[in-house]
Short mmCIF file of C-alpha atoms and ligand atoms in Angstrom, two decimals:
data_model
loop_
_atom_site.label_atom_id
_atom_site.label_comp_id
_atom_site.label_asym_id
_atom_site.label_seq_id
_atom_site.Cartn_x
_atom_site.Cartn_y
_atom_site.Cartn_z
CA MET I 1 -8.84 -26.88 21.20
CA ILE I 2 -7.64 -23.49 19.88
CA SER I 3 -4.16 -24.31 18.59
CA TYR I 4 -2.44 -21.31 20.23
CA LEU I 5 -3.38 -22.60 23.70
CA ALA I 6 -0.70 -25.29 23.30
CA HIS I 7 1.86 -22.49 23.91
CA LEU I 8 0.02 -21.17 26.99
CA PRO I 9 -0.31 -24.02 29.50
CA ASN I 10 -1.33 -21.71 32.36
CA ALA I 11 -4.24 -20.10 30.47
CA ASP I 12 -7.81 -20.58 31.63
CA ARG I 13 -8.55 -22.83 28.67
CA LYS I 14 -12.28 -23.26 29.20
CA THR I 15 -13.04 -19.55 29.38
CA VAL I 16 -10.69 -18.64 26.51
CA GLU I 17 -12.29 -21.32 24.33
CA LYS I 18 -15.77 -20.09 25.26
CA ILE I 19 -14.95 -16.48 24.37
CA HIS I 20 -13.24 -17.64 21.17
CA GLN I 21 -16.30 -19.63 20.08
CA GLN I 22 -18.67 -16.76 20.88
CA LYS I 23 -16.55 -14.29 18.89
CA GLN I 24 -16.21 -16.67 15.94
CA ALA I 25 -20.00 -17.20 15.87
CA TRP I 26 -20.40 -13.40 15.97
CA ILE I 27 -18.08 -12.67 13.03
CA ASN I 28 -19.48 -15.56 11.00
CA GLN I 29 -22.89 -13.92 10.87
CA PRO I 30 -23.93 -12.75 7.39
CA LYS I 31 -23.66 -9.07 8.38
CA LYS I 32 -22.63 -6.48 5.79
CA GLY I 33 -19.83 -5.15 7.98
CA PHE I 34 -18.24 -8.63 8.27
CA LEU I 35 -18.96 -9.80 4.71
CA ARG I 36 -17.07 -6.77 3.42
CA TYR I 37 -13.85 -8.37 4.69
CA ARG I 38 -14.79 -12.04 4.73
CA ASP I 39 -16.13 -12.55 1.21
CA PRO I 40 -13.23 -11.04 -0.77
CA TRP I 41 -10.79 -12.85 1.52
CA GLU I 42 -12.41 -16.23 0.74
CA GLY I 43 -11.37 -15.73 -2.90
CA VAL I 44 -7.65 -15.38 -2.09
CA LYS I 45 -7.37 -17.50 1.07
CA HIS I 46 -5.39 -20.17 -0.75
CA LEU I 47 -2.53 -17.81 -1.75
CA ARG I 48 0.86 -18.33 -0.07
CA THR I 49 4.27 -16.87 -0.67
CA GLY I 50 7.73 -17.95 0.38
CA THR I 51 9.05 -14.42 -0.18
CA LEU I 52 9.16 -12.53 3.10
CA GLU I 53 11.20 -9.54 4.17
CA LEU I 54 10.62 -8.74 7.82
CA GLN I 55 13.89 -7.02 8.83
CA ALA I 56 13.43 -3.76 6.92
CA ASP I 57 11.07 -0.83 7.55
CA VAL I 58 8.58 -2.08 4.95
CA VAL I 59 7.11 -5.49 5.80
CA LYS I 60 7.22 -7.31 2.45
CA ILE I 61 4.95 -10.27 1.87
CA GLY I 62 5.23 -11.79 -1.59
CA ARG I 63 6.09 -10.48 -5.06
CA ARG I 64 3.80 -9.69 -7.94
CA GLU I 65 5.07 -12.64 -9.99
CA ASP I 66 4.16 -15.11 -7.19
CA ILE I 67 0.49 -14.99 -8.21
CA SER I 68 -1.64 -14.67 -11.36
CA PRO I 69 -2.75 -11.22 -12.62
CA GLU I 70 -6.35 -12.15 -11.71
CA ASP I 71 -5.37 -13.05 -8.13
CA HIS I 72 -3.29 -9.88 -7.95
CA GLN I 73 -6.41 -7.85 -8.79
CA ARG I 74 -8.33 -9.72 -6.10
CA VAL I 75 -5.61 -9.08 -3.49
CA TYR I 76 -5.55 -5.38 -4.44
CA ALA I 77 -9.35 -5.16 -4.02
CA LEU I 78 -9.10 -6.87 -0.63
CA MET I 79 -6.33 -4.56 0.57
CA ARG I 80 -8.45 -1.54 -0.44
CA ASN I 81 -11.40 -3.05 1.50
CA PHE I 82 -9.19 -3.13 4.60
CA MET I 83 -8.82 0.67 4.47
CA PRO I 84 -8.21 2.76 6.47
CA TRP I 85 -4.72 1.34 7.04
CA ARG I 86 -3.46 2.76 10.34
CA LYS I 87 -0.19 0.83 10.78
CA GLY I 88 2.50 0.04 8.24
CA PRO I 89 4.21 0.28 5.78
CA PHE I 90 3.56 -3.01 4.00
CA SER I 91 4.22 -4.32 0.53
CA VAL I 92 1.83 -7.17 -0.29
CA PHE I 93 2.63 -8.96 -3.55
CA ASP I 94 4.29 -5.65 -4.51
CA ILE I 95 1.19 -3.58 -3.66
CA ASP I 96 2.72 -0.72 -1.65
CA ILE I 97 0.58 0.19 1.33
CA ASP I 98 1.56 3.49 2.92
CA ALA I 99 -0.31 3.50 6.24
CA GLU I 100 -1.22 6.54 8.36
CA TRP I 101 1.51 5.72 10.91
CA GLN I 102 5.13 5.22 9.98
CA SER I 103 5.23 2.35 12.48
CA GLN I 104 8.85 1.52 11.69
CA LEU I 105 9.83 4.62 13.69
CA LYS I 106 8.22 3.22 16.86
CA TRP I 107 9.72 -0.22 16.18
CA ASN I 108 13.20 1.26 15.74
CA ARG I 109 12.90 3.08 19.08
CA LEU I 110 11.86 -0.16 20.80
CA LEU I 111 14.30 -2.56 19.16
CA PRO I 112 17.49 -1.82 21.18
CA GLU I 113 15.58 -2.43 24.45
CA ILE I 114 13.72 -5.62 23.55
CA PRO I 115 15.13 -8.78 25.20
CA ASN I 116 16.21 -11.60 22.89
CA MET I 117 12.96 -12.82 21.31
CA LYS I 118 14.31 -16.15 20.03
CA GLY I 119 12.22 -19.01 21.39
CA LYS I 120 10.06 -16.67 23.51
CA VAL I 121 6.30 -16.60 24.01
CA ILE I 122 5.13 -13.05 23.34
CA ALA I 123 1.87 -11.07 23.46
CA ASP I 124 1.12 -7.89 21.50
CA ILE I 125 -1.83 -6.13 23.14
CA GLY I 126 -3.89 -4.08 20.67
CA CYS I 127 -1.85 -5.48 17.79
CA ASN I 128 -3.93 -3.78 15.07
CA ASN I 129 -2.98 -5.29 11.67
CA GLY I 130 0.08 -6.98 13.21
CA TYR I 131 2.82 -4.74 11.78
CA TYR I 132 4.96 -5.22 14.92
CA MET I 133 4.19 -8.95 15.08
CA PHE I 134 5.64 -9.38 11.58
CA ARG I 135 8.71 -7.43 12.70
CA MET I 136 8.97 -9.73 15.78
CA ALA I 137 8.74 -12.79 13.51
CA ALA I 138 12.15 -11.87 12.07
CA HIS I 139 13.63 -12.65 15.52
CA GLN I 140 12.37 -16.27 15.67
CA PRO I 141 10.00 -16.12 18.63
CA LYS I 142 8.41 -19.42 19.62
CA PHE I 143 4.99 -17.84 19.37
CA VAL I 144 3.31 -14.41 19.29
CA LEU I 145 -0.36 -13.88 20.19
CA GLY I 146 -2.01 -10.61 19.13
CA PHE I 147 -4.92 -9.36 21.24
CA GLU I 148 -7.20 -7.27 19.01
CA PRO I 149 -10.96 -6.84 19.53
CA TYR I 150 -11.65 -4.96 16.27
CA VAL I 151 -12.93 -7.02 13.35
CA GLN I 152 -11.31 -4.93 10.59
CA HIS I 153 -7.86 -5.40 12.11
CA TYR I 154 -8.56 -9.07 12.85
CA PHE I 155 -9.31 -9.79 9.20
CA THR I 156 -6.43 -7.66 7.91
CA PHE I 157 -3.91 -9.50 10.09
CA SER I 158 -5.47 -12.88 9.28
CA ALA I 159 -5.11 -12.27 5.53
CA LEU I 160 -1.50 -11.03 5.80
CA ARG I 161 -0.48 -13.89 8.10
CA SER I 162 -2.07 -16.45 5.84
CA PHE I 163 -0.27 -15.08 2.74
CA ALA I 164 2.97 -15.14 4.74
CA GLY I 165 2.32 -18.67 6.07
CA LEU I 166 3.78 -17.80 9.47
CA ASP I 167 2.49 -20.44 11.87
CA ASN I 168 4.08 -18.91 14.96
CA LEU I 169 1.85 -15.80 14.78
CA ALA I 170 -1.82 -15.81 15.83
CA ILE I 171 -4.54 -13.28 16.62
CA ASP I 172 -7.73 -13.52 18.62
CA LEU I 173 -10.61 -11.12 19.16
CA LEU I 174 -9.51 -10.41 22.72
CA GLY I 175 -8.95 -7.20 24.68
CA ILE I 176 -6.49 -6.18 27.36
CA GLU I 177 -9.28 -6.84 29.85
CA ASN I 178 -9.01 -10.56 28.99
CA LEU I 179 -5.40 -10.77 30.26
CA PRO I 180 -6.41 -12.23 33.67
CA LEU I 181 -7.28 -15.41 31.71
CA PHE I 182 -3.55 -15.77 30.90
CA PRO I 183 -1.67 -15.86 34.26
CA ASP I 184 2.14 -16.36 34.04
CA CYS I 185 1.88 -16.99 30.30
CA PHE I 186 4.20 -14.59 28.42
CA ASP I 187 7.96 -13.97 28.44
CA ILE I 188 7.50 -10.56 26.80
CA ILE I 189 4.41 -8.35 26.46
CA PHE I 190 4.17 -5.34 24.16
CA CYS I 191 1.51 -2.80 25.14
CA LEU I 192 1.85 0.02 22.63
CA GLY I 193 -0.62 2.88 22.26
CA ILE I 194 -3.22 1.33 24.57
CA LEU I 195 -2.93 2.62 28.13
CA TYR I 196 -4.51 6.08 27.59
CA HIS I 197 -7.56 4.30 26.12
CA ARG I 198 -8.18 2.50 29.42
CA PRO I 199 -10.52 4.04 32.01
CA SER I 200 -8.48 2.31 34.72
CA PRO I 201 -4.78 2.37 33.77
CA ILE I 202 -3.71 0.81 37.09
CA GLU I 203 -6.01 -2.16 36.58
CA ALA I 204 -4.60 -2.53 33.03
CA LEU I 205 -1.02 -2.49 34.37
CA ARG I 206 -1.89 -5.06 37.05
CA ASP I 207 -3.44 -7.29 34.38
CA LEU I 208 -0.28 -6.96 32.27
CA GLN I 209 1.79 -7.95 35.28
CA THR I 210 -0.39 -10.99 35.98
CA ALA I 211 0.01 -12.24 32.40
CA LEU I 212 3.83 -12.05 32.46
CA LYS I 213 5.84 -15.08 33.51
CA PRO I 214 8.01 -14.57 36.61
CA ASP I 215 10.88 -12.31 35.44
CA GLY I 216 8.95 -11.52 32.24
CA CYS I 217 9.43 -8.17 30.52
CA LEU I 218 6.91 -5.47 29.62
CA LEU I 219 7.53 -2.99 26.81
CA ILE I 220 4.98 -0.21 27.13
CA GLU I 221 4.51 2.91 25.03
CA SER I 222 1.93 5.59 25.65
CA GLN I 223 0.71 8.94 24.51
CA ALA I 224 1.85 11.45 27.12
CA ILE I 225 2.11 15.12 28.00
CA LYS I 226 5.40 16.85 28.67
CA ASN I 227 5.80 18.00 32.26
CA GLU I 228 8.31 17.18 35.02
CA GLN I 229 5.56 16.51 37.59
CA PRO I 230 3.82 13.13 38.04
CA LEU I 231 0.49 14.31 36.56
CA ALA I 232 -2.12 12.95 34.20
CA LEU I 233 -4.39 14.98 31.94
CA PHE I 234 -8.04 13.91 31.99
CA PRO I 235 -9.78 15.46 28.95
CA GLU I 236 -13.38 16.62 29.10
CA LYS I 237 -14.43 14.63 26.01
CA THR I 238 -11.72 14.17 23.41
CA TYR I 239 -7.94 14.58 23.33
CA ALA I 240 -6.48 15.53 19.93
CA LYS I 241 -9.97 14.76 18.55
CA VAL I 242 -9.80 11.16 19.79
CA PRO I 243 -12.74 10.03 21.92
CA GLY I 244 -12.08 7.20 24.38
CA THR I 245 -8.97 8.91 25.73
CA TRP I 246 -8.98 8.76 29.54
CA PHE I 247 -5.72 9.50 31.37
CA VAL I 248 -2.75 11.00 29.47
CA PRO I 249 0.21 10.75 31.88
CA THR I 250 3.56 12.47 32.08
CA ALA I 251 6.61 10.17 31.98
CA SER I 252 7.07 10.40 35.77
CA CYS I 253 3.38 9.66 36.32
CA LEU I 254 3.62 6.50 34.21
CA HIS I 255 6.78 5.55 36.11
CA ASN I 256 4.83 5.83 39.38
CA TRP I 257 1.89 3.87 37.99
CA LEU I 258 4.24 1.05 36.95
CA ALA I 259 5.96 1.02 40.34
CA ARG I 260 2.71 1.03 42.29
CA ALA I 261 1.30 -1.72 40.05
CA GLY I 262 4.27 -3.82 41.25
CA PHE I 263 6.73 -3.64 38.33
CA LYS I 264 10.50 -3.67 38.98
CA GLN I 265 13.59 -2.40 37.12
CA ILE I 266 11.50 0.34 35.49
CA LYS I 267 13.34 2.23 32.79
CA CYS I 268 12.09 5.11 30.63
CA PHE I 269 14.18 4.78 27.48
CA CYS I 270 12.60 7.23 25.04
CA THR I 271 10.39 10.31 25.00
CA HIS I 272 9.59 12.36 21.90
CA PRO I 273 6.98 14.82 20.62
CA MET I 274 4.45 13.54 18.09
CA SER I 275 4.68 14.86 14.57
CA SER I 276 2.82 14.98 11.28
CA THR I 277 5.75 13.14 9.69
CA GLU I 278 5.07 10.07 11.80
CA GLN I 279 1.24 10.18 11.60
CA ARG I 280 -0.35 11.54 8.44
CA ARG I 281 -3.04 11.12 5.81
CA THR I 282 -2.11 8.82 2.89
CA ASP I 283 -3.81 7.18 -0.08
CA TRP I 284 -4.52 4.24 2.22
CA MET I 285 -5.91 6.34 5.12
CA THR I 286 -7.84 9.25 3.70
CA PHE I 287 -9.43 10.61 6.89
CA GLU I 288 -8.16 13.35 9.20
CA SER I 289 -4.76 12.82 10.77
CA TYR I 290 -2.29 14.44 13.14
CA GLN I 291 -2.16 17.88 11.53
CA ASP I 292 -5.97 18.15 11.87
CA PHE I 293 -5.73 17.30 15.59
CA ILE I 294 -3.36 20.16 16.44
CA ASP I 295 -4.04 23.91 16.84
CA LYS I 296 -3.18 25.48 13.46
CA ASN I 297 -1.69 28.57 15.18
CA ASP I 298 0.13 26.81 18.01
CA PRO I 299 1.63 23.34 17.44
CA GLU I 300 2.21 23.06 21.22
CA LEU I 301 -1.56 22.69 21.71
CA THR I 302 -4.19 20.18 20.60
CA ILE I 303 -7.30 21.41 18.83
CA GLU I 304 -9.05 21.36 22.26
CA GLY I 305 -6.33 23.58 23.78
CA TYR I 306 -4.58 20.82 25.77
CA PRO I 307 -0.79 20.32 25.72
CA ALA I 308 0.13 18.60 22.42
CA PRO I 309 0.96 14.88 22.62
CA TRP I 310 4.35 13.34 23.33
CA ARG I 311 5.09 9.65 23.39
CA VAL I 312 6.92 7.81 26.19
CA PHE I 313 8.51 4.35 26.23
CA PHE I 314 9.16 2.16 29.29
CA LYS I 315 10.63 -1.23 29.93
CA ALA I 316 9.83 -3.01 33.21
CA LYS I 317 10.16 -6.46 34.78
CA LYS I 318 7.57 -8.48 36.69
C1 LIG W 401 -3.77 3.46 19.11
S1 LIG W 401 -3.90 1.85 18.41
C2 LIG W 401 -2.30 1.19 18.76
C3 LIG W 401 -1.93 0.12 17.80
C4 LIG W 401 -0.51 -0.44 17.96
N1 LIG W 401 -0.39 -1.18 19.20
C5 LIG W 401 0.51 0.64 17.88
O1 LIG W 401 1.09 1.02 18.90
O2 LIG W 401 0.76 1.15 16.79
C6 LIG W 401 -4.95 1.01 19.59
C7 LIG W 401 -5.26 -0.43 19.19
O3 LIG W 401 -5.89 -1.08 20.29
C8 LIG W 401 -7.02 -1.78 19.83
N2 LIG W 401 -7.97 -1.91 20.95
C9 LIG W 401 -9.17 -1.31 21.13
N3 LIG W 401 -9.73 -1.72 22.29
C10 LIG W 401 -8.86 -2.58 22.86
C11 LIG W 401 -8.86 -3.37 24.05
N4 LIG W 401 -9.88 -3.34 24.90
N5 LIG W 401 -7.80 -4.15 24.30
C12 LIG W 401 -6.75 -4.21 23.45
N6 LIG W 401 -6.70 -3.50 22.30
C13 LIG W 401 -7.73 -2.70 22.00
C14 LIG W 401 -7.52 -0.94 18.66
O4 LIG W 401 -8.38 -1.65 17.81
C15 LIG W 401 -6.21 -0.54 18.02
O5 LIG W 401 -5.75 -1.53 17.13
#
């Protein structure tokens, strides 16, 4: 049995196990794209550290002196193989990883609204490399499951978690669309930066609701446009150069979606414009970033001429 299922007694075990086995067989193929992460990880899989700092902006896992200089070189090479780093910052055995997103800013906006996490069963949907899961770990949750279908992020999280030796964090190659397999399973669900990537946001919200325990709490954050009306922008192809963007709602539109999906006690607790301070190119993410996505002559517009992105944060109960 997959060990994390012990925390999720209502899950559809058979189907989850079947998907898990299929995905594991898939990533264990000798394909170049998988070996790039898997092979260098094998060489450092045994490394553990007792030095963790999860309360501060930088997630610190280990110090340089915890491991040999040879292992340190190997860890550095592995961390570089995990590029581009989208979420962070991290310090891994004193290797400073400045990611594209200053994810501590989002975490600090969420923190005052998050219910007590101690002893709770939590899901992080689209967890990426697990930056927020490590921040959650500081609050002693019973267990956190990250849903993340992308192999690069799966391996990055798996390496970081294994160095940190945190047994109450786990990841699986699952997507938000797999949530119906987890009815009444989670006390708290984080769904950050996902909704505008879904072709059917209402279906996604209903699936989130299904997966919450009765009285469970959703923390949701989305890209948005600024407008008082309950509208959603539907881009022709890309939005701020990002393909796979479907509906970009206003705050009042997302409020209505949540209400009509059946959520209660809906509260919008933060809205802010995006900025090139929060999302930018670094040595660990060398591709285009926010400033390349925005009209050079008018920061109120995306490169496609749409209203520039804001972010909105909601809390809601099942
Ligand atoms: C914009 S990032 C947001 C990451 C993080 N939650 C945050 O807010 O910083 C979207 C994440 O969702 C993941 N993702 C892609 N398809 C997904 C799906 N079907 N279900 C859940 N996550 C998905 C991506 O790999 C990526 O890590």
